[in-house]
PDB file of C-alpha atoms and ligand atoms in Angstrom:
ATOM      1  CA  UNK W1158     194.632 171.570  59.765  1.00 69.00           C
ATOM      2  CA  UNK W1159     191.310 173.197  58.548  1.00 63.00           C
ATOM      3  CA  UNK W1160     191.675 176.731  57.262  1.00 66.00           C
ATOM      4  CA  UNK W1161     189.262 179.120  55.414  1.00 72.00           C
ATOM      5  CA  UNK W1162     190.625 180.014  52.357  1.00 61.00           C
ATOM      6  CA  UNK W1163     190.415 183.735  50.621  1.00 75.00           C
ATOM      7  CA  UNK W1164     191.391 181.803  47.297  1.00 74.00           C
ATOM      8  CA  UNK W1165     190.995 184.747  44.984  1.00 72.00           C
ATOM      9  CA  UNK W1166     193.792 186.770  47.589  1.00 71.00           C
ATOM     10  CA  UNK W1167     195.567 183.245  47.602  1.00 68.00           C
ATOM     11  CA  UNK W1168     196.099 183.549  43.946  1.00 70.00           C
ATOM     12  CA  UNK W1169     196.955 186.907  43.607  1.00 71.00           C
ATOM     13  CA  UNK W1170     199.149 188.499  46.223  1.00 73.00           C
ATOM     14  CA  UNK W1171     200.525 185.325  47.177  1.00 76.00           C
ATOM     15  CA  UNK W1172     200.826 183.896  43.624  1.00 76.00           C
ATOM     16  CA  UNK W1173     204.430 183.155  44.152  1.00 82.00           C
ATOM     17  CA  UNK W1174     203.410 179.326  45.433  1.00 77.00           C
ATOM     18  CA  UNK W1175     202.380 178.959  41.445  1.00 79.00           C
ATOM     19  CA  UNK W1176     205.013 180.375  39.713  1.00 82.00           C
ATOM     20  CA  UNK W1177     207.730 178.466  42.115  1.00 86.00           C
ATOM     21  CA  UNK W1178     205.684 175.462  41.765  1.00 86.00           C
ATOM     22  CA  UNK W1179     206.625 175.529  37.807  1.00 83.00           C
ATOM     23  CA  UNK W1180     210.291 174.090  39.093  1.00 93.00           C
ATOM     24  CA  UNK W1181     208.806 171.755  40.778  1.00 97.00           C
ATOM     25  CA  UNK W1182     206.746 170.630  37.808  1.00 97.00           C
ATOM     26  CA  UNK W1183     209.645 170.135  35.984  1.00 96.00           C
ATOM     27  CA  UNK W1184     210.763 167.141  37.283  1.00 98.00           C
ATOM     28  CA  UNK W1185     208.104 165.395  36.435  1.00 98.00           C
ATOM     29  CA  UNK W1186     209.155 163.170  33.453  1.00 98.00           C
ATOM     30  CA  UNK W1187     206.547 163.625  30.448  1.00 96.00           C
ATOM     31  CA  UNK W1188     204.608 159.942  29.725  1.00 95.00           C
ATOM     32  CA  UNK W1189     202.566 159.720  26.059  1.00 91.00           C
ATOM     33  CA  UNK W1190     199.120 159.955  27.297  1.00 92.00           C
ATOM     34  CA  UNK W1191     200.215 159.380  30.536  1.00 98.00           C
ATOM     35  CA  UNK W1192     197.441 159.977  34.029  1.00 98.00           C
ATOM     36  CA  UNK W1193     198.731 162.300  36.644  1.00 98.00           C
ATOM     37  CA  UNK W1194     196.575 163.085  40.019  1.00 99.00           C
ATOM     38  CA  UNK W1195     197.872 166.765  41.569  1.00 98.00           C
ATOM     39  CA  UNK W1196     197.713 166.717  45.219  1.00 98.00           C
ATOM     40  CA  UNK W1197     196.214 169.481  46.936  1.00 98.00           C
ATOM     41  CA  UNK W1198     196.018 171.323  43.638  1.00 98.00           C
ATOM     42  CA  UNK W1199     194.695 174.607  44.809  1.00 97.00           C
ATOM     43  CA  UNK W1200     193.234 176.796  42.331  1.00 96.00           C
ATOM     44  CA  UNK W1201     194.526 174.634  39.935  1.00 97.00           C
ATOM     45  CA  UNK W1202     197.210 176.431  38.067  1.00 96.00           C
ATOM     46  CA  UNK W1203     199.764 173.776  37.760  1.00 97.00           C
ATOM     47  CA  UNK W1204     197.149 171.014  37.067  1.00 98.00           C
ATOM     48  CA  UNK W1205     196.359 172.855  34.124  1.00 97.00           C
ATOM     49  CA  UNK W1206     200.443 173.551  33.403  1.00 96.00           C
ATOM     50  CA  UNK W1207     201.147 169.458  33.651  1.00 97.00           C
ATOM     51  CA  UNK W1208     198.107 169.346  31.585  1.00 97.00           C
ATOM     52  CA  UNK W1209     199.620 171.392  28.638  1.00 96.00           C
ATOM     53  CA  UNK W1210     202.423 168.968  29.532  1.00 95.00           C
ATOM     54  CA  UNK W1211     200.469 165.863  28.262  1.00 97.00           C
ATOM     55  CA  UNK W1212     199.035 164.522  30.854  1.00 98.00           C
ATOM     56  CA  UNK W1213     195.827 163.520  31.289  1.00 98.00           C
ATOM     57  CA  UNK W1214     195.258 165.273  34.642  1.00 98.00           C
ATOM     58  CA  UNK W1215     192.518 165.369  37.730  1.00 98.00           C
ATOM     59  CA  UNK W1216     192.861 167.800  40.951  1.00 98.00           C
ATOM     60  CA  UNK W1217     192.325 166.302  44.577  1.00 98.00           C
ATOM     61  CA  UNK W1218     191.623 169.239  47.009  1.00 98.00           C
ATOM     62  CA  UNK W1219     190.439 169.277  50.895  1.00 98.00           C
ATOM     63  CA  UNK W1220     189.361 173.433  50.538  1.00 97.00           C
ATOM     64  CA  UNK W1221     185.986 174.166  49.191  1.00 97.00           C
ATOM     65  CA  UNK W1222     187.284 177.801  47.934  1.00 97.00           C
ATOM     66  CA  UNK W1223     190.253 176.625  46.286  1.00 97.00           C
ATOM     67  CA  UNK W1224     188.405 174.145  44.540  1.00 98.00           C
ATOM     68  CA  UNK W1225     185.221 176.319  43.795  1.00 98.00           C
ATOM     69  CA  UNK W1226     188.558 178.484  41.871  1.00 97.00           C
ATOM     70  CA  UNK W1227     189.744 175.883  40.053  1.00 98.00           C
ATOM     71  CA  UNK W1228     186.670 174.368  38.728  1.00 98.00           C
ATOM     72  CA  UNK W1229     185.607 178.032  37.825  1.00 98.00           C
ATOM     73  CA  UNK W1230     188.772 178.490  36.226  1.00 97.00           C
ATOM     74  CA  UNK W1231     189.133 175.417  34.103  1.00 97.00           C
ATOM     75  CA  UNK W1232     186.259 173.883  33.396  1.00 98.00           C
ATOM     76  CA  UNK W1233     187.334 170.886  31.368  1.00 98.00           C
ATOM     77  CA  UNK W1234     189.926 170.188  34.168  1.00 98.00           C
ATOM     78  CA  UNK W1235     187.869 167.155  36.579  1.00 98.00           C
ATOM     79  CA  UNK W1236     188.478 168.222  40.281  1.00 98.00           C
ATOM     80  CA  UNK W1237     187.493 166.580  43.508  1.00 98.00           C
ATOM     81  CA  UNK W1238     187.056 167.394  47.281  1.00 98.00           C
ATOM     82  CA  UNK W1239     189.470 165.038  49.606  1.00 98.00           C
ATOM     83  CA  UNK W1240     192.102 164.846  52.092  1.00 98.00           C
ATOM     84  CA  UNK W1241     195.345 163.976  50.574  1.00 98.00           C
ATOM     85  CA  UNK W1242     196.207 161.791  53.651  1.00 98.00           C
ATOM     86  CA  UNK W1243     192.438 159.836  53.181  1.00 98.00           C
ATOM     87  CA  UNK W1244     191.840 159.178  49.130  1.00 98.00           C
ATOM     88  CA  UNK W1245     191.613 156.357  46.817  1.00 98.00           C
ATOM     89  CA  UNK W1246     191.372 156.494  43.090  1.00 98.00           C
ATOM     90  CA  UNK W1247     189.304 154.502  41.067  1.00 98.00           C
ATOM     91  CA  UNK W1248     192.484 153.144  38.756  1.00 98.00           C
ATOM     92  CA  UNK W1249     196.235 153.831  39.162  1.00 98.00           C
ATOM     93  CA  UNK W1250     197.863 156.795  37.620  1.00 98.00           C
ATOM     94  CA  UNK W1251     201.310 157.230  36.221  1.00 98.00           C
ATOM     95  CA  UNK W1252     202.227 160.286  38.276  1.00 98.00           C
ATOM     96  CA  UNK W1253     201.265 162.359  41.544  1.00 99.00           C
ATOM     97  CA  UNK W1254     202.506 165.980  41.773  1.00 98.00           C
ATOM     98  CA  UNK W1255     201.938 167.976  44.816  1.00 98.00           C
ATOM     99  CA  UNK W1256     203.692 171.466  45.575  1.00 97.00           C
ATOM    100  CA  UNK W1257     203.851 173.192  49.041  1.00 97.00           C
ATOM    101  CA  UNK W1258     200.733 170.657  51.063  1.00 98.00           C
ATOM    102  CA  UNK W1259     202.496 168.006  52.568  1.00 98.00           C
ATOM    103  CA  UNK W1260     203.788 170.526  55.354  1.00 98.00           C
ATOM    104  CA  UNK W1261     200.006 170.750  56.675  1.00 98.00           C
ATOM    105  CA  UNK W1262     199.587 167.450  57.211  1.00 98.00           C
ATOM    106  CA  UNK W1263     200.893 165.838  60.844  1.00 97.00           C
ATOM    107  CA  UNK W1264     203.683 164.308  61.304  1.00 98.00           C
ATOM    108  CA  UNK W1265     201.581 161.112  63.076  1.00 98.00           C
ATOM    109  CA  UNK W1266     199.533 161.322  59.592  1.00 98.00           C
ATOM    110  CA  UNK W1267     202.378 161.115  56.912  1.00 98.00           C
ATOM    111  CA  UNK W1268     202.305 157.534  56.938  1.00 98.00           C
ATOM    112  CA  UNK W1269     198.341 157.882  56.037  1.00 98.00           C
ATOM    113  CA  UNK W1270     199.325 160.362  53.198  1.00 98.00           C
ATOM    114  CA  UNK W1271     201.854 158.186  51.550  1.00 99.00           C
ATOM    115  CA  UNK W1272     200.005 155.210  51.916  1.00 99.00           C
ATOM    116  CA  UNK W1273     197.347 156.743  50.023  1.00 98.00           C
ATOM    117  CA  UNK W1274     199.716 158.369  47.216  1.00 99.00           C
ATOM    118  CA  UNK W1275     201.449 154.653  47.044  1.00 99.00           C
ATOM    119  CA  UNK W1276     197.997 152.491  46.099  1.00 98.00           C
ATOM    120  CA  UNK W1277     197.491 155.643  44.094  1.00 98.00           C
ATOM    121  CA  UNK W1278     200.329 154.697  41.466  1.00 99.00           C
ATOM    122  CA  UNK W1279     200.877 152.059  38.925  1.00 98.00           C
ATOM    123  CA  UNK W1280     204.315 150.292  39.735  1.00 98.00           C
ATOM    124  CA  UNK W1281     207.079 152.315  38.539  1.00 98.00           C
ATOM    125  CA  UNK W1282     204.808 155.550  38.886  1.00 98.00           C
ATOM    126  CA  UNK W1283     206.516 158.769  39.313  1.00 98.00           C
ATOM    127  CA  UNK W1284     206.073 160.785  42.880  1.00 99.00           C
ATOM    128  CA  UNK W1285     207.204 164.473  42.586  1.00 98.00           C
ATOM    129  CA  UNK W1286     206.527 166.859  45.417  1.00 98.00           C
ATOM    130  CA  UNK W1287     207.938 170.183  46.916  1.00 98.00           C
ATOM    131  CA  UNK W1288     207.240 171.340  50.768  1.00 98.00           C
ATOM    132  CA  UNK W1289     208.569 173.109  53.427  1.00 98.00           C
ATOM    133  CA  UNK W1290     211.731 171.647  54.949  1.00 98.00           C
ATOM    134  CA  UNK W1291     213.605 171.759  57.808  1.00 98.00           C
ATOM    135  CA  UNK W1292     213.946 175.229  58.790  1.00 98.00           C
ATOM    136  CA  UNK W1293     211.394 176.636  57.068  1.00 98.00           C
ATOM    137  CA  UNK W1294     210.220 180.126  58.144  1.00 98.00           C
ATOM    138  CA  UNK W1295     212.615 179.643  61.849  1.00 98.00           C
ATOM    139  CA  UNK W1296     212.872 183.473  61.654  1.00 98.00           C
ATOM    140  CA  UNK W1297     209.625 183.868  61.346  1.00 98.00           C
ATOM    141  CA  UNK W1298     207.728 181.631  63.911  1.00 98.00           C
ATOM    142  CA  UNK W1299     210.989 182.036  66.034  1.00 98.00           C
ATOM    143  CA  UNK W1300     210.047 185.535  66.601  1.00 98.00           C
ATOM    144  CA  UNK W1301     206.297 184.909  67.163  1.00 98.00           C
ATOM    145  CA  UNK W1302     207.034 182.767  70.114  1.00 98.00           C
ATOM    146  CA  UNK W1303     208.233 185.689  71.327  1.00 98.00           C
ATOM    147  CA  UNK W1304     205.911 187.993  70.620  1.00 98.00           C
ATOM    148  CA  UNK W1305     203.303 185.110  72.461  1.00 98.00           C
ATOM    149  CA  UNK W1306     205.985 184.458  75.410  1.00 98.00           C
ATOM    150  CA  UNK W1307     205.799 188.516  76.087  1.00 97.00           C
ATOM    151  CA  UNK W1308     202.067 187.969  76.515  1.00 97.00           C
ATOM    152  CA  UNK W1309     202.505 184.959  78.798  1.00 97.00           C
ATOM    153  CA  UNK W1310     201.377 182.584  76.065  1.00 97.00           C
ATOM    154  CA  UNK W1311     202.946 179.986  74.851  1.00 97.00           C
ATOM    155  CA  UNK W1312     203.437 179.481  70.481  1.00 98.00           C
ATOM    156  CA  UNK W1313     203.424 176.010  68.917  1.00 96.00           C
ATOM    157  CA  UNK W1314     204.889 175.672  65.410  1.00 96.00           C
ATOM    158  CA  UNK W1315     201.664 173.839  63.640  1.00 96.00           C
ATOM    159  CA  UNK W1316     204.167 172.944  60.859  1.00 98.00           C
ATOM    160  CA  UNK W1317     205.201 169.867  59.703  1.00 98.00           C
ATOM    161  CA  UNK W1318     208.594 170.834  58.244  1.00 98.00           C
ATOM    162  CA  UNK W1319     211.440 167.089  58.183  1.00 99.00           C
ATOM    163  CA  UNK W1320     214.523 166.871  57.046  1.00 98.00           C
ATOM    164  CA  UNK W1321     215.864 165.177  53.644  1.00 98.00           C
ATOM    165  CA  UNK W1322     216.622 162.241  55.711  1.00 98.00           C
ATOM    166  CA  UNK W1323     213.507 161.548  57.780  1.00 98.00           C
ATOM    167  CA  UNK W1324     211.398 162.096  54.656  1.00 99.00           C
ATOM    168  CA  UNK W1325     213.389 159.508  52.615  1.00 99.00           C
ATOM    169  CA  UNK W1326     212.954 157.115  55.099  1.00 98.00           C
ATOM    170  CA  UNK W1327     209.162 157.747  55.513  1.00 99.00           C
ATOM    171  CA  UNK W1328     209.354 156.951  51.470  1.00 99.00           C
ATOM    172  CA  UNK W1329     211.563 154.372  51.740  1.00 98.00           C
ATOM    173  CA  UNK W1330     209.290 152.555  54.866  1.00 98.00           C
ATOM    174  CA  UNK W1331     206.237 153.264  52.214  1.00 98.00           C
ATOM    175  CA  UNK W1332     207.346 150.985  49.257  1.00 98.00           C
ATOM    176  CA  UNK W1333     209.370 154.345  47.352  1.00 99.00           C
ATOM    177  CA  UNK W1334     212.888 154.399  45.993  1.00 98.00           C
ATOM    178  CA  UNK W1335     213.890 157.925  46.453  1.00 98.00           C
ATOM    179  CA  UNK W1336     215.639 159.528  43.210  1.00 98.00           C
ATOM    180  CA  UNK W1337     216.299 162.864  43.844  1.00 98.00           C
ATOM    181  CA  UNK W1338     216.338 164.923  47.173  1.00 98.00           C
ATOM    182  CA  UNK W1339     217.239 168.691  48.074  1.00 98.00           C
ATOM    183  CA  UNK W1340     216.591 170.886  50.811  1.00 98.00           C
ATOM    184  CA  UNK W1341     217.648 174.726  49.929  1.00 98.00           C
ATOM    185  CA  UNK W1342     217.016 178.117  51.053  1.00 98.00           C
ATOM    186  CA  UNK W1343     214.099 179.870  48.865  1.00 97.00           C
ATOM    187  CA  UNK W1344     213.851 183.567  49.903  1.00 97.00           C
ATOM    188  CA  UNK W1345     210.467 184.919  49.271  1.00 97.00           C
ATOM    189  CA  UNK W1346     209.963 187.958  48.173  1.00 96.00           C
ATOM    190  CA  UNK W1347     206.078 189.663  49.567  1.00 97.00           C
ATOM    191  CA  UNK W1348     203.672 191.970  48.185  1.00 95.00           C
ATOM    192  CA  UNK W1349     203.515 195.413  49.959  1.00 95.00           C
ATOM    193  CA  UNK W1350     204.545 197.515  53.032  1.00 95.00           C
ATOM    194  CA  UNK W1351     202.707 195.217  55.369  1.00 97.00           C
ATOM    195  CA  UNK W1352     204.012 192.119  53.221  1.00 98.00           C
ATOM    196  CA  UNK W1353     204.765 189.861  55.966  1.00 98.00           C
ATOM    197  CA  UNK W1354     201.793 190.981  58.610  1.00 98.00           C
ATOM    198  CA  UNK W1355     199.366 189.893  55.836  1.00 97.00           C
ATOM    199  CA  UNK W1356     201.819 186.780  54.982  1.00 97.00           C
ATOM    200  CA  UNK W1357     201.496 185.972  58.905  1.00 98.00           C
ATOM    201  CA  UNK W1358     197.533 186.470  58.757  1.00 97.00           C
ATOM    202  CA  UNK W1359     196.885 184.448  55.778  1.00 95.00           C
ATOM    203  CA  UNK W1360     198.968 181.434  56.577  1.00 95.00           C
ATOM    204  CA  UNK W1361     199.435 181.254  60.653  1.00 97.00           C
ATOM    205  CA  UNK W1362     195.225 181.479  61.117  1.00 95.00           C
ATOM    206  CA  UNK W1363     195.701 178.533  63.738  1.00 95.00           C
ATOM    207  CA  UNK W1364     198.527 180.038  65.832  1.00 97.00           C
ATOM    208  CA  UNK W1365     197.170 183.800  65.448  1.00 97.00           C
ATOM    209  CA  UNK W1366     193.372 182.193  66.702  1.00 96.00           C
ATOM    210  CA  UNK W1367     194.841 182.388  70.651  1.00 96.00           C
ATOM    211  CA  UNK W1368     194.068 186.282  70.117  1.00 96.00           C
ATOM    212  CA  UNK W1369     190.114 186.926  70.786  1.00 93.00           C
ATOM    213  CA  UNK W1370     190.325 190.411  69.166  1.00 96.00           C
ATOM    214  CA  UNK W1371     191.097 191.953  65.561  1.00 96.00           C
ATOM    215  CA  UNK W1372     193.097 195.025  67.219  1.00 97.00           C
ATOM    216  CA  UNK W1373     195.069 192.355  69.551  1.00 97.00           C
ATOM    217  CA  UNK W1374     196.284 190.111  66.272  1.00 97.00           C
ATOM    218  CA  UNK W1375     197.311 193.016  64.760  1.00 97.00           C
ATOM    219  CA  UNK W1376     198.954 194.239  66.903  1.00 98.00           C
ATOM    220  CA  UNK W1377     201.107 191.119  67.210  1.00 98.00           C
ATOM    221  CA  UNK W1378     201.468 190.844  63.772  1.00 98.00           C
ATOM    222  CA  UNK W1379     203.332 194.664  63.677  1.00 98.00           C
ATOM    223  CA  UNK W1380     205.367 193.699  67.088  1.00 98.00           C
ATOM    224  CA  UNK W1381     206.648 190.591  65.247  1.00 98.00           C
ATOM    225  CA  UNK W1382     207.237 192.184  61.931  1.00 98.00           C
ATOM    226  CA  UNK W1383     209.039 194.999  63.745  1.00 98.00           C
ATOM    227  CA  UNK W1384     211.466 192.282  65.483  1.00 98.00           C
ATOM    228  CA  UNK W1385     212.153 190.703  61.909  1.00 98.00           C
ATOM    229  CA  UNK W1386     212.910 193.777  60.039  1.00 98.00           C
ATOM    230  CA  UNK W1387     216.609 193.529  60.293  1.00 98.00           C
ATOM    231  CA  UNK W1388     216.746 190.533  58.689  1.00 98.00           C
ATOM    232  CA  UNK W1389     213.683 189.762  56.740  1.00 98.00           C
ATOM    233  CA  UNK W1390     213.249 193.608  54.896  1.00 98.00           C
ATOM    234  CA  UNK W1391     215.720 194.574  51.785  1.00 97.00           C
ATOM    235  CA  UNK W1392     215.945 196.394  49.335  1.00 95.00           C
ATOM    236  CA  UNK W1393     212.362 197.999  49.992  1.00 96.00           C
ATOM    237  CA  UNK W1394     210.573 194.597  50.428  1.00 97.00           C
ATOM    238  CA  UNK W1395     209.758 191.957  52.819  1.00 98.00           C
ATOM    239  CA  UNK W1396     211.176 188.327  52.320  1.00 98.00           C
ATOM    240  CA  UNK W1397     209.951 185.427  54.228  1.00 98.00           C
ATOM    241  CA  UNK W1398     212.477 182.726  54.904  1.00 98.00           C
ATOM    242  CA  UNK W1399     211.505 179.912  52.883  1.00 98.00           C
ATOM    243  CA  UNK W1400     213.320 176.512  53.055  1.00 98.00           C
ATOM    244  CA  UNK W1401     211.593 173.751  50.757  1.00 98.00           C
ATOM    245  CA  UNK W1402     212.224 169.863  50.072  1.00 98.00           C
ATOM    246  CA  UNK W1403     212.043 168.777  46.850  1.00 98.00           C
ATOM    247  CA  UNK W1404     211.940 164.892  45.905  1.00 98.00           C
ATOM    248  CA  UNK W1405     211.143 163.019  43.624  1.00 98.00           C
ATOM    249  CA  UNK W1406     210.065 159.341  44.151  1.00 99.00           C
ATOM    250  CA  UNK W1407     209.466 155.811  41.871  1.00 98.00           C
ATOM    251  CA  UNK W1408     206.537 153.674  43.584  1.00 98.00           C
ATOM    252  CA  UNK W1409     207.948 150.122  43.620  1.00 98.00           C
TER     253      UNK W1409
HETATM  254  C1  LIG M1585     205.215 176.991  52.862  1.00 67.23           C
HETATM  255  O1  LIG M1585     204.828 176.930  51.700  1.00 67.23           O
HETATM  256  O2  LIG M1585     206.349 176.654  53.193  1.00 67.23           O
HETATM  257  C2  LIG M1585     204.296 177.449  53.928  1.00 67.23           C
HETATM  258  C3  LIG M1585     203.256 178.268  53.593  1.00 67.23           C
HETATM  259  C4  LIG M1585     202.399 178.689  54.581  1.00 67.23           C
HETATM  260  C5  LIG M1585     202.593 178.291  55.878  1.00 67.23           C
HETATM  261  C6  LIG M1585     203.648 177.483  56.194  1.00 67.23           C
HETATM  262  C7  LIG M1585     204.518 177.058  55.213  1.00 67.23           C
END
């Protein structure tokens, strides 16, 4: 899926894919002047915070704004432009991170993506990764399909969002022992009155494209809002039903 980033806006309002990403980061077991590649960095905040880890760290990233970020933001950081399901590395590193990319990438083009990651590693190399899991935002694109099916349209989920068990077995079919696994319920909280319209425009671009005109999207982005507020608006904020899948993987 190619979409335009607003990386600055990325970074700020929706800086919550950072700071949750620190968790993720965690599990990443520290290795004396270890090599770690982070996959689909972004604007490169947790590259730099496995870098203060230790590791001697590089960025792989398919956006040109994102990456334009993180190379403007840490200079001594090396970055490069790629696809995380088409890369090769000159030599073997001890550890690829990636938080919340794997869930843009097909399900017929997983098996590229961790064939990649796999002659990425040294034997033994660490694979510790967070995406969106089964379930992930059903409120949320249940109610856009039907906001589309009240226009006559039809709504595909572009989302590639597996369960604990069909993404062990993709690891386990790519030459990974799976260590760790768990799929849990993440609420997110959103910046703002119109929290989860601009949540919607930011991340649903390829969905929300069926809509020729500005005053048309928006207006399906307020319908649908409306229909969640029930259940996604507390407290005086919007929360967007996150579900993630965290694992953590040994290349054999
Ligand atoms: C996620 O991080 O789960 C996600 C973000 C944007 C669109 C879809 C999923």
């Amino acid at each position: 899926m190619n979409i335009q980033w607003d990386a600055e806006k990325y970074g700020s309002d929706f800086s919550f894919v950072q700071q949750y990403g620190g968790g993720v980061a965690d599990l990443v077991d520290p290795v004396a002047g270890g090599t770690l590649l982070d996959l689909g960095c972004g604007n490169g905040a947790l590259t730099a915070l496995l870098r203060d880890r230790g590791f001697r760290v590089m960025g792989l990233e398919a956006s040109p704004e994102q990456l334009a970020l993180a190379r403007r933001s840490w200079p001594d950081i090396p970055f490069f432009q790629g696809d995380a399901a088409d890369f090769s590395l000159p030599e073997p590193v001890d550890a690829v991170f990636s938080n919340a990319v794997f869930h843009w990438i097909d399900a017929a083009r997983q098996p590229d993506l961790l064939r990649c990651v796999h002659a990425a590693l040294k034997p033994g190399g660490q694979f510790v990764f967070e995406f969106g899991g089964a379930g992930n935002n059903r409120l949320i694109h249940g109610a856009l399909a039907e906001t589309f099916a009240r226009r006559g349209l039809p709504y595909r989920n572009p989302f590639y969002f597996p369960t604990v068990g069909e993404y062990a077995g993709r690891l386990e079919a790519a030459g990974f022992q799976v260590r760790y696994a768990v799929l849990f319920d993440r609420p997110t909280r959103l910046t703002g009155e119109r929290g989860l319209e601009e949540w919607m425009d930011m991340f649903l671009k390829t969905p929300l494209s069926a809509f020729e005109t500005e005053v048309e999207r928006r207006a399906v982005l307020r319908e649908t809002a409306e229909a969640l507020r029930e259940e996604l608006f507390r407290d005086g904020a919007w929360y967007a039903d996150y579900v993630r899948l965290r694992m953590k993987a040994i290349r054999l």
